[in-house]
Amino acid sequence: MGWIFLPMVVAPGVARNVNLATPRHSFDIIMLRKILLTLSVAIPFFGLALLLTGAPPRIHYDDLPWEVTVHDDGTASVFGIHLEQTPLTDLQARFVVQPELTVVGYQEASPAVLADFGPVKLGPFEAMFLAVSAVDDTPPAQWWQDAKGAEGTLSATQAQIAQALPVTEIIYEPRARYDDASVLGRFGEPHDEVAMDDGRRYWLYPQQGLVLMFNPQGRDVLHYVAPARFEAVVTAILTGQHPARPQP
């Protein structure tokens, strides 16, 4: 007896259950499901990790020019240097620089040692850095007599003595240009302001021992001194008697 095959007839209005998906289409659907499953697990994990560890830490800088600490004895510290106490040799070791040493003075009877370290980097900023050491306990006449040349270059003996002298002033000439708004935001309102005929402007902060000069002709200058010495140094600066001149 033979078999008779009849074609399948679908009644009108009845849909055939036919899989129209191609093999490639099925593969894409499977991969999409795997990706969604992975994300559903990974996103909560990373969110929990962020909550536990917190946001990435912000970079912290030390030795910022507006961070001045005033001490009870009338001295101050800035850049990790305690004025009137930190010896010049500590700065040489820190900057790994042999500074150019010269004998200077507000007056011939009051000499000092000026140490020019050239460009240094403190915190995120670069600046020309000079340190002044007063020679209060040394006979002034001998210092001037032993100085070599018209520029007051120190002799070997003087240089050795100078390295042990405490730093009494810092002259900081930043590479960046300062403006009023940024200075007000970092240093606060000055106690007094002095304008010069040549366009220079001085903002005075006696409590911090800081004289800040806006210099349209060259670098701005931040001059640090112990608050107890502030008046004498300001007078020397404003009258043009201070030996450290602003650099172009």
PDB file of C-alpha atoms in Angstrom:
ATOM      1  CA  MET A   1       0.000   0.000   0.000  1.00  0.00           C
ATOM      2  CA  GLY A   2       1.553   3.334  -0.954  1.00  0.00           C
ATOM      3  CA  TRP A   3       1.587   6.600   0.972  1.00  0.00           C
ATOM      4  CA  ILE A   4      -0.128   9.686  -0.370  1.00  0.00           C
ATOM      5  CA  PHE A   5       1.344  13.081   0.652  1.00  0.00           C
ATOM      6  CA  LEU A   6      -1.027  15.992   0.698  1.00  0.00           C
ATOM      7  CA  PRO A   7       0.133  19.607   0.871  1.00  0.00           C
ATOM      8  CA  MET A   8      -0.612  21.455   4.141  1.00  0.00           C
ATOM      9  CA  VAL A   9      -3.420  23.893   3.674  1.00  0.00           C
ATOM     10  CA  VAL A  10      -3.709  26.886   5.984  1.00  0.00           C
ATOM     11  CA  ALA A  11      -7.097  28.293   6.448  1.00  0.00           C
ATOM     12  CA  PRO A  12      -7.543  31.977   5.750  1.00  0.00           C
ATOM     13  CA  GLY A  13      -6.994  34.152   8.863  1.00  0.00           C
ATOM     14  CA  VAL A  14      -4.791  31.575  10.581  1.00  0.00           C
ATOM     15  CA  ALA A  15      -1.110  32.575  10.793  1.00  0.00           C
ATOM     16  CA  ARG A  16       1.619  30.059  10.275  1.00  0.00           C
ATOM     17  CA  ASN A  17       4.203  29.757  13.062  1.00  0.00           C
ATOM     18  CA  VAL A  18       7.282  30.262  10.920  1.00  0.00           C
ATOM     19  CA  ASN A  19      10.734  31.235  12.314  1.00  0.00           C
ATOM     20  CA  LEU A  20      11.901  33.981   9.990  1.00  0.00           C
ATOM     21  CA  ALA A  21      15.154  34.681  11.915  1.00  0.00           C
ATOM     22  CA  THR A  22      18.355  33.961  10.091  1.00  0.00           C
ATOM     23  CA  PRO A  23      21.299  32.344  11.929  1.00  0.00           C
ATOM     24  CA  ARG A  24      23.159  35.708  11.978  1.00  0.00           C
ATOM     25  CA  HIS A  25      20.163  37.485  13.453  1.00  0.00           C
ATOM     26  CA  SER A  26      19.877  34.896  16.217  1.00  0.00           C
ATOM     27  CA  PHE A  27      23.578  35.315  17.062  1.00  0.00           C
ATOM     28  CA  ASP A  28      23.201  39.099  17.398  1.00  0.00           C
ATOM     29  CA  ILE A  29      20.264  38.695  19.750  1.00  0.00           C
ATOM     30  CA  ILE A  30      22.226  36.292  21.946  1.00  0.00           C
ATOM     31  CA  MET A  31      25.236  38.657  22.102  1.00  0.00           C
ATOM     32  CA  LEU A  32      23.000  41.599  22.965  1.00  0.00           C
ATOM     33  CA  ARG A  33      21.489  39.639  25.830  1.00  0.00           C
ATOM     34  CA  LYS A  34      24.975  38.775  27.129  1.00  0.00           C
ATOM     35  CA  ILE A  35      26.084  42.416  26.984  1.00  0.00           C
ATOM     36  CA  LEU A  36      22.988  43.587  28.831  1.00  0.00           C
ATOM     37  CA  LEU A  37      23.504  40.906  31.465  1.00  0.00           C
ATOM     38  CA  THR A  38      27.153  41.922  31.918  1.00  0.00           C
ATOM     39  CA  LEU A  39      26.250  45.600  32.278  1.00  0.00           C
ATOM     40  CA  SER A  40      23.524  44.821  34.782  1.00  0.00           C
ATOM     41  CA  VAL A  41      26.180  43.212  36.986  1.00  0.00           C
ATOM     42  CA  ALA A  42      29.102  45.604  36.310  1.00  0.00           C
ATOM     43  CA  ILE A  43      27.347  48.948  36.783  1.00  0.00           C
ATOM     44  CA  PRO A  44      26.219  48.291  40.366  1.00  0.00           C
ATOM     45  CA  PHE A  45      29.694  46.906  41.163  1.00  0.00           C
ATOM     46  CA  PHE A  46      31.523  50.020  39.975  1.00  0.00           C
ATOM     47  CA  GLY A  47      28.959  52.239  41.646  1.00  0.00           C
ATOM     48  CA  LEU A  48      29.584  50.476  44.956  1.00  0.00           C
ATOM     49  CA  ALA A  49      33.350  50.756  44.461  1.00  0.00           C
ATOM     50  CA  LEU A  50      33.035  54.521  43.885  1.00  0.00           C
ATOM     51  CA  LEU A  51      30.965  54.920  47.037  1.00  0.00           C
ATOM     52  CA  LEU A  52      33.527  52.984  49.073  1.00  0.00           C
ATOM     53  CA  THR A  53      36.644  54.658  47.713  1.00  0.00           C
ATOM     54  CA  GLY A  54      35.260  58.114  46.978  1.00  0.00           C
ATOM     55  CA  ALA A  55      36.185  60.413  44.110  1.00  0.00           C
ATOM     56  CA  PRO A  56      39.803  60.529  42.878  1.00  0.00           C
ATOM     57  CA  PRO A  57      41.905  62.606  45.324  1.00  0.00           C
ATOM     58  CA  ARG A  58      42.649  66.197  44.369  1.00  0.00           C
ATOM     59  CA  ILE A  59      46.307  67.132  44.017  1.00  0.00           C
ATOM     60  CA  HIS A  60      47.594  68.946  47.101  1.00  0.00           C
ATOM     61  CA  TYR A  61      50.488  71.385  46.811  1.00  0.00           C
ATOM     62  CA  ASP A  62      52.690  72.741  49.557  1.00  0.00           C
ATOM     63  CA  ASP A  63      54.884  75.846  49.429  1.00  0.00           C
ATOM     64  CA  LEU A  64      52.235  78.154  47.997  1.00  0.00           C
ATOM     65  CA  PRO A  65      53.056  81.887  48.056  1.00  0.00           C
ATOM     66  CA  TRP A  66      49.893  82.867  49.956  1.00  0.00           C
ATOM     67  CA  GLU A  67      50.490  80.368  52.784  1.00  0.00           C
ATOM     68  CA  VAL A  68      52.224  82.562  55.362  1.00  0.00           C
ATOM     69  CA  THR A  69      52.410  81.520  59.014  1.00  0.00           C
ATOM     70  CA  VAL A  70      52.990  84.274  61.575  1.00  0.00           C
ATOM     71  CA  HIS A  71      54.666  83.309  64.852  1.00  0.00           C
ATOM     72  CA  ASP A  72      54.264  84.812  68.306  1.00  0.00           C
ATOM     73  CA  ASP A  73      57.831  86.153  68.309  1.00  0.00           C
ATOM     74  CA  GLY A  74      57.140  88.492  65.375  1.00  0.00           C
ATOM     75  CA  THR A  75      58.687  86.233  62.730  1.00  0.00           C
ATOM     76  CA  ALA A  76      56.954  84.401  59.900  1.00  0.00           C
ATOM     77  CA  SER A  77      57.320  81.266  57.788  1.00  0.00           C
ATOM     78  CA  VAL A  78      56.662  80.830  54.076  1.00  0.00           C
ATOM     79  CA  PHE A  79      57.737  78.131  51.598  1.00  0.00           C
ATOM     80  CA  GLY A  80      58.825  76.086  54.600  1.00  0.00           C
ATOM     81  CA  ILE A  81      61.398  78.759  55.503  1.00  0.00           C
ATOM     82  CA  HIS A  82      61.277  80.333  58.970  1.00  0.00           C
ATOM     83  CA  LEU A  83      62.501  83.886  58.521  1.00  0.00           C
ATOM     84  CA  GLU A  84      65.122  84.958  61.071  1.00  0.00           C
ATOM     85  CA  GLN A  85      65.879  81.293  61.862  1.00  0.00           C
ATOM     86  CA  THR A  86      66.396  79.092  58.775  1.00  0.00           C
ATOM     87  CA  PRO A  87      70.068  79.332  57.712  1.00  0.00           C
ATOM     88  CA  LEU A  88      71.042  80.000  54.136  1.00  0.00           C
ATOM     89  CA  THR A  89      72.746  76.615  53.892  1.00  0.00           C
ATOM     90  CA  ASP A  90      69.348  74.903  54.294  1.00  0.00           C
ATOM     91  CA  LEU A  91      68.112  76.629  51.143  1.00  0.00           C
ATOM     92  CA  GLN A  92      71.212  75.563  49.234  1.00  0.00           C
ATOM     93  CA  ALA A  93      70.594  71.934  50.190  1.00  0.00           C
ATOM     94  CA  ARG A  94      66.906  72.144  49.384  1.00  0.00           C
ATOM     95  CA  PHE A  95      67.243  73.752  45.948  1.00  0.00           C
ATOM     96  CA  VAL A  96      70.479  71.888  45.152  1.00  0.00           C
ATOM     97  CA  VAL A  97      71.823  75.173  43.838  1.00  0.00           C
ATOM     98  CA  GLN A  98      74.905  77.166  44.720  1.00  0.00           C
ATOM     99  CA  PRO A  99      73.536  80.723  44.799  1.00  0.00           C
ATOM    100  CA  GLU A 100      75.382  83.780  43.638  1.00  0.00           C
ATOM    101  CA  LEU A 101      76.335  85.640  46.815  1.00  0.00           C
ATOM    102  CA  THR A 102      76.934  89.376  46.957  1.00  0.00           C
ATOM    103  CA  VAL A 103      77.353  91.924  49.732  1.00  0.00           C
ATOM    104  CA  VAL A 104      74.618  94.554  49.584  1.00  0.00           C
ATOM    105  CA  GLY A 105      73.152  97.092  51.949  1.00  0.00           C
ATOM    106  CA  TYR A 106      70.390  99.610  52.399  1.00  0.00           C
ATOM    107  CA  GLN A 107      73.141 101.877  53.640  1.00  0.00           C
ATOM    108  CA  GLU A 108      76.872 101.318  53.810  1.00  0.00           C
ATOM    109  CA  ALA A 109      76.644 100.922  57.581  1.00  0.00           C
ATOM    110  CA  SER A 110      74.062  98.149  57.307  1.00  0.00           C
ATOM    111  CA  PRO A 111      75.316  95.423  54.959  1.00  0.00           C
ATOM    112  CA  ALA A 112      73.531  92.213  54.094  1.00  0.00           C
ATOM    113  CA  VAL A 113      74.135  89.140  51.964  1.00  0.00           C
ATOM    114  CA  LEU A 114      71.971  88.683  48.873  1.00  0.00           C
ATOM    115  CA  ALA A 115      71.742  85.078  47.654  1.00  0.00           C
ATOM    116  CA  ASP A 116      70.417  84.748  44.103  1.00  0.00           C
ATOM    117  CA  PHE A 117      69.179  81.187  43.480  1.00  0.00           C
ATOM    118  CA  GLY A 118      67.856  81.924  39.998  1.00  0.00           C
ATOM    119  CA  PRO A 119      64.717  80.085  38.854  1.00  0.00           C
ATOM    120  CA  VAL A 120      63.290  77.514  41.265  1.00  0.00           C
ATOM    121  CA  LYS A 121      60.007  75.605  41.447  1.00  0.00           C
ATOM    122  CA  LEU A 122      57.946  75.799  44.613  1.00  0.00           C
ATOM    123  CA  GLY A 123      54.649  73.949  44.582  1.00  0.00           C
ATOM    124  CA  PRO A 124      53.259  74.182  41.042  1.00  0.00           C
ATOM    125  CA  PHE A 125      54.875  77.566  40.304  1.00  0.00           C
ATOM    126  CA  GLU A 126      58.230  78.681  38.929  1.00  0.00           C
ATOM    127  CA  ALA A 127      59.826  81.888  40.165  1.00  0.00           C
ATOM    128  CA  MET A 128      63.098  83.718  40.511  1.00  0.00           C
ATOM    129  CA  PHE A 129      64.141  83.299  44.128  1.00  0.00           C
ATOM    130  CA  LEU A 130      66.413  85.546  46.167  1.00  0.00           C
ATOM    131  CA  ALA A 131      67.167  85.442  49.884  1.00  0.00           C
ATOM    132  CA  VAL A 132      68.566  88.233  52.036  1.00  0.00           C
ATOM    133  CA  SER A 133      70.551  87.578  55.211  1.00  0.00           C
ATOM    134  CA  ALA A 134      71.270  90.501  57.514  1.00  0.00           C
ATOM    135  CA  VAL A 135      74.796  90.837  58.855  1.00  0.00           C
ATOM    136  CA  ASP A 136      73.843  92.411  62.167  1.00  0.00           C
ATOM    137  CA  ASP A 137      76.571  90.764  64.274  1.00  0.00           C
ATOM    138  CA  THR A 138      79.517  91.245  61.935  1.00  0.00           C
ATOM    139  CA  PRO A 139      81.520  94.510  61.771  1.00  0.00           C
ATOM    140  CA  PRO A 140      80.211  96.150  58.581  1.00  0.00           C
ATOM    141  CA  ALA A 141      83.520  97.771  57.709  1.00  0.00           C
ATOM    142  CA  GLN A 142      85.297  94.421  57.511  1.00  0.00           C
ATOM    143  CA  TRP A 143      82.639  92.951  55.232  1.00  0.00           C
ATOM    144  CA  TRP A 144      82.900  95.819  52.789  1.00  0.00           C
ATOM    145  CA  GLN A 145      86.678  95.862  52.976  1.00  0.00           C
ATOM    146  CA  ASP A 146      86.952  92.150  52.202  1.00  0.00           C
ATOM    147  CA  ALA A 147      84.407  92.226  49.353  1.00  0.00           C
ATOM    148  CA  LYS A 148      85.904  91.676  45.924  1.00  0.00           C
ATOM    149  CA  GLY A 149      85.147  94.015  43.037  1.00  0.00           C
ATOM    150  CA  ALA A 150      82.638  96.779  42.591  1.00  0.00           C
ATOM    151  CA  GLU A 151      79.683  94.371  42.656  1.00  0.00           C
ATOM    152  CA  GLY A 152      80.407  93.271  46.215  1.00  0.00           C
ATOM    153  CA  THR A 153      81.213  89.624  45.452  1.00  0.00           C
ATOM    154  CA  LEU A 154      81.978  87.718  48.636  1.00  0.00           C
ATOM    155  CA  SER A 155      85.397  86.367  49.430  1.00  0.00           C
ATOM    156  CA  ALA A 156      85.785  82.683  50.279  1.00  0.00           C
ATOM    157  CA  THR A 157      85.807  83.511  53.989  1.00  0.00           C
ATOM    158  CA  GLN A 158      82.695  85.656  53.725  1.00  0.00           C
ATOM    159  CA  ALA A 159      80.865  83.000  51.698  1.00  0.00           C
ATOM    160  CA  GLN A 160      81.576  80.412  54.374  1.00  0.00           C
ATOM    161  CA  ILE A 161      80.239  82.708  57.092  1.00  0.00           C
ATOM    162  CA  ALA A 162      77.218  83.697  54.993  1.00  0.00           C
ATOM    163  CA  GLN A 163      76.020  80.110  54.656  1.00  0.00           C
ATOM    164  CA  ALA A 164      75.345  80.003  58.399  1.00  0.00           C
ATOM    165  CA  LEU A 165      73.434  83.296  58.476  1.00  0.00           C
ATOM    166  CA  PRO A 166      69.654  83.100  58.940  1.00  0.00           C
ATOM    167  CA  VAL A 167      67.467  84.223  56.057  1.00  0.00           C
ATOM    168  CA  THR A 168      65.754  87.501  56.978  1.00  0.00           C
ATOM    169  CA  GLU A 169      63.966  88.305  53.709  1.00  0.00           C
ATOM    170  CA  ILE A 170      62.701  86.429  50.652  1.00  0.00           C
ATOM    171  CA  ILE A 171      62.192  88.009  47.238  1.00  0.00           C
ATOM    172  CA  TYR A 172      59.928  85.871  45.061  1.00  0.00           C
ATOM    173  CA  GLU A 173      59.418  86.878  41.423  1.00  0.00           C
ATOM    174  CA  PRO A 174      56.833  84.554  39.841  1.00  0.00           C
ATOM    175  CA  ARG A 175      56.849  83.685  36.177  1.00  0.00           C
ATOM    176  CA  ALA A 176      53.058  84.058  36.090  1.00  0.00           C
ATOM    177  CA  ARG A 177      51.462  87.483  35.919  1.00  0.00           C
ATOM    178  CA  TYR A 178      49.280  88.433  38.884  1.00  0.00           C
ATOM    179  CA  ASP A 179      46.037  90.386  38.693  1.00  0.00           C
ATOM    180  CA  ASP A 180      43.956  92.140  41.326  1.00  0.00           C
ATOM    181  CA  ALA A 181      41.185  89.537  41.418  1.00  0.00           C
ATOM    182  CA  SER A 182      43.499  86.552  41.903  1.00  0.00           C
ATOM    183  CA  VAL A 183      45.501  88.346  44.600  1.00  0.00           C
ATOM    184  CA  LEU A 184      42.350  89.344  46.475  1.00  0.00           C
ATOM    185  CA  GLY A 185      41.118  85.768  46.287  1.00  0.00           C
ATOM    186  CA  ARG A 186      44.359  84.272  47.627  1.00  0.00           C
ATOM    187  CA  PHE A 187      45.929  86.943  49.844  1.00  0.00           C
ATOM    188  CA  GLY A 188      42.892  88.984  50.859  1.00  0.00           C
ATOM    189  CA  GLU A 189      42.471  92.743  51.087  1.00  0.00           C
ATOM    190  CA  PRO A 190      45.728  94.663  51.558  1.00  0.00           C
ATOM    191  CA  HIS A 191      46.170  96.906  54.566  1.00  0.00           C
ATOM    192  CA  ASP A 192      47.374  99.710  52.310  1.00  0.00           C
ATOM    193  CA  GLU A 193      48.104 100.456  48.648  1.00  0.00           C
ATOM    194  CA  VAL A 194      50.827 102.657  47.183  1.00  0.00           C
ATOM    195  CA  ALA A 195      50.915 103.716  43.519  1.00  0.00           C
ATOM    196  CA  MET A 196      54.142 104.926  41.893  1.00  0.00           C
ATOM    197  CA  ASP A 197      54.517 107.328  38.967  1.00  0.00           C
ATOM    198  CA  ASP A 198      56.027 104.637  36.719  1.00  0.00           C
ATOM    199  CA  GLY A 199      52.948 102.389  37.026  1.00  0.00           C
ATOM    200  CA  ARG A 200      54.162 100.106  39.811  1.00  0.00           C
ATOM    201  CA  ARG A 201      51.613  99.380  42.521  1.00  0.00           C
ATOM    202  CA  TYR A 202      52.404  98.068  45.982  1.00  0.00           C
ATOM    203  CA  TRP A 203      49.933  96.173  48.132  1.00  0.00           C
ATOM    204  CA  LEU A 204      51.047  96.050  51.767  1.00  0.00           C
ATOM    205  CA  TYR A 205      50.251  93.233  54.197  1.00  0.00           C
ATOM    206  CA  PRO A 206      52.080  94.199  57.417  1.00  0.00           C
ATOM    207  CA  GLN A 207      50.531  91.473  59.552  1.00  0.00           C
ATOM    208  CA  GLN A 208      51.923  88.809  57.202  1.00  0.00           C
ATOM    209  CA  GLY A 209      55.151  90.684  56.496  1.00  0.00           C
ATOM    210  CA  LEU A 210      54.381  90.799  52.757  1.00  0.00           C
ATOM    211  CA  VAL A 211      54.893  93.512  50.160  1.00  0.00           C
ATOM    212  CA  LEU A 212      53.362  92.595  46.801  1.00  0.00           C
ATOM    213  CA  MET A 213      54.338  94.690  43.800  1.00  0.00           C
ATOM    214  CA  PHE A 214      52.416  94.734  40.528  1.00  0.00           C
ATOM    215  CA  ASN A 215      55.041  95.612  37.943  1.00  0.00           C
ATOM    216  CA  PRO A 216      53.823  96.580  34.439  1.00  0.00           C
ATOM    217  CA  GLN A 217      57.429  96.836  33.240  1.00  0.00           C
ATOM    218  CA  GLY A 218      58.522  93.325  34.237  1.00  0.00           C
ATOM    219  CA  ARG A 219      57.948  90.596  36.771  1.00  0.00           C
ATOM    220  CA  ASP A 220      55.640  91.053  39.720  1.00  0.00           C
ATOM    221  CA  VAL A 221      57.439  90.733  43.061  1.00  0.00           C
ATOM    222  CA  LEU A 222      56.447  89.264  46.416  1.00  0.00           C
ATOM    223  CA  HIS A 223      58.735  90.434  49.186  1.00  0.00           C
ATOM    224  CA  TYR A 224      58.527  88.533  52.486  1.00  0.00           C
ATOM    225  CA  VAL A 225      59.987  89.713  55.769  1.00  0.00           C
ATOM    226  CA  ALA A 226      59.329  89.129  59.460  1.00  0.00           C
ATOM    227  CA  PRO A 227      56.424  91.388  60.486  1.00  0.00           C
ATOM    228  CA  ALA A 228      58.681  92.926  63.140  1.00  0.00           C
ATOM    229  CA  ARG A 229      60.968  94.230  60.344  1.00  0.00           C
ATOM    230  CA  PHE A 230      58.152  95.237  58.006  1.00  0.00           C
ATOM    231  CA  GLU A 231      58.260  99.031  58.378  1.00  0.00           C
ATOM    232  CA  ALA A 232      62.006  99.308  57.782  1.00  0.00           C
ATOM    233  CA  VAL A 233      61.890  97.091  54.693  1.00  0.00           C
ATOM    234  CA  VAL A 234      58.857  98.868  53.214  1.00  0.00           C
ATOM    235  CA  THR A 235      60.591 102.218  53.614  1.00  0.00           C
ATOM    236  CA  ALA A 236      63.679 100.901  51.827  1.00  0.00           C
ATOM    237  CA  ILE A 237      61.561  99.465  48.998  1.00  0.00           C
ATOM    238  CA  LEU A 238      59.399 102.543  48.433  1.00  0.00           C
ATOM    239  CA  THR A 239      62.356 104.946  48.534  1.00  0.00           C
ATOM    240  CA  GLY A 240      64.403 102.847  46.110  1.00  0.00           C
ATOM    241  CA  GLN A 241      67.078 102.018  48.695  1.00  0.00           C
ATOM    242  CA  HIS A 242      66.470  98.276  48.755  1.00  0.00           C
ATOM    243  CA  PRO A 243      69.323  96.456  46.974  1.00  0.00           C
ATOM    244  CA  ALA A 244      67.125  93.853  45.293  1.00  0.00           C
ATOM    245  CA  ARG A 245      65.760  95.306  42.058  1.00  0.00           C
ATOM    246  CA  PRO A 246      62.783  93.837  40.148  1.00  0.00           C
ATOM    247  CA  GLN A 247      63.812  91.786  37.126  1.00  0.00           C
ATOM    248  CA  PRO A 248      62.403  92.494  33.639  1.00  0.00           C
TER     249      PRO A 248
END
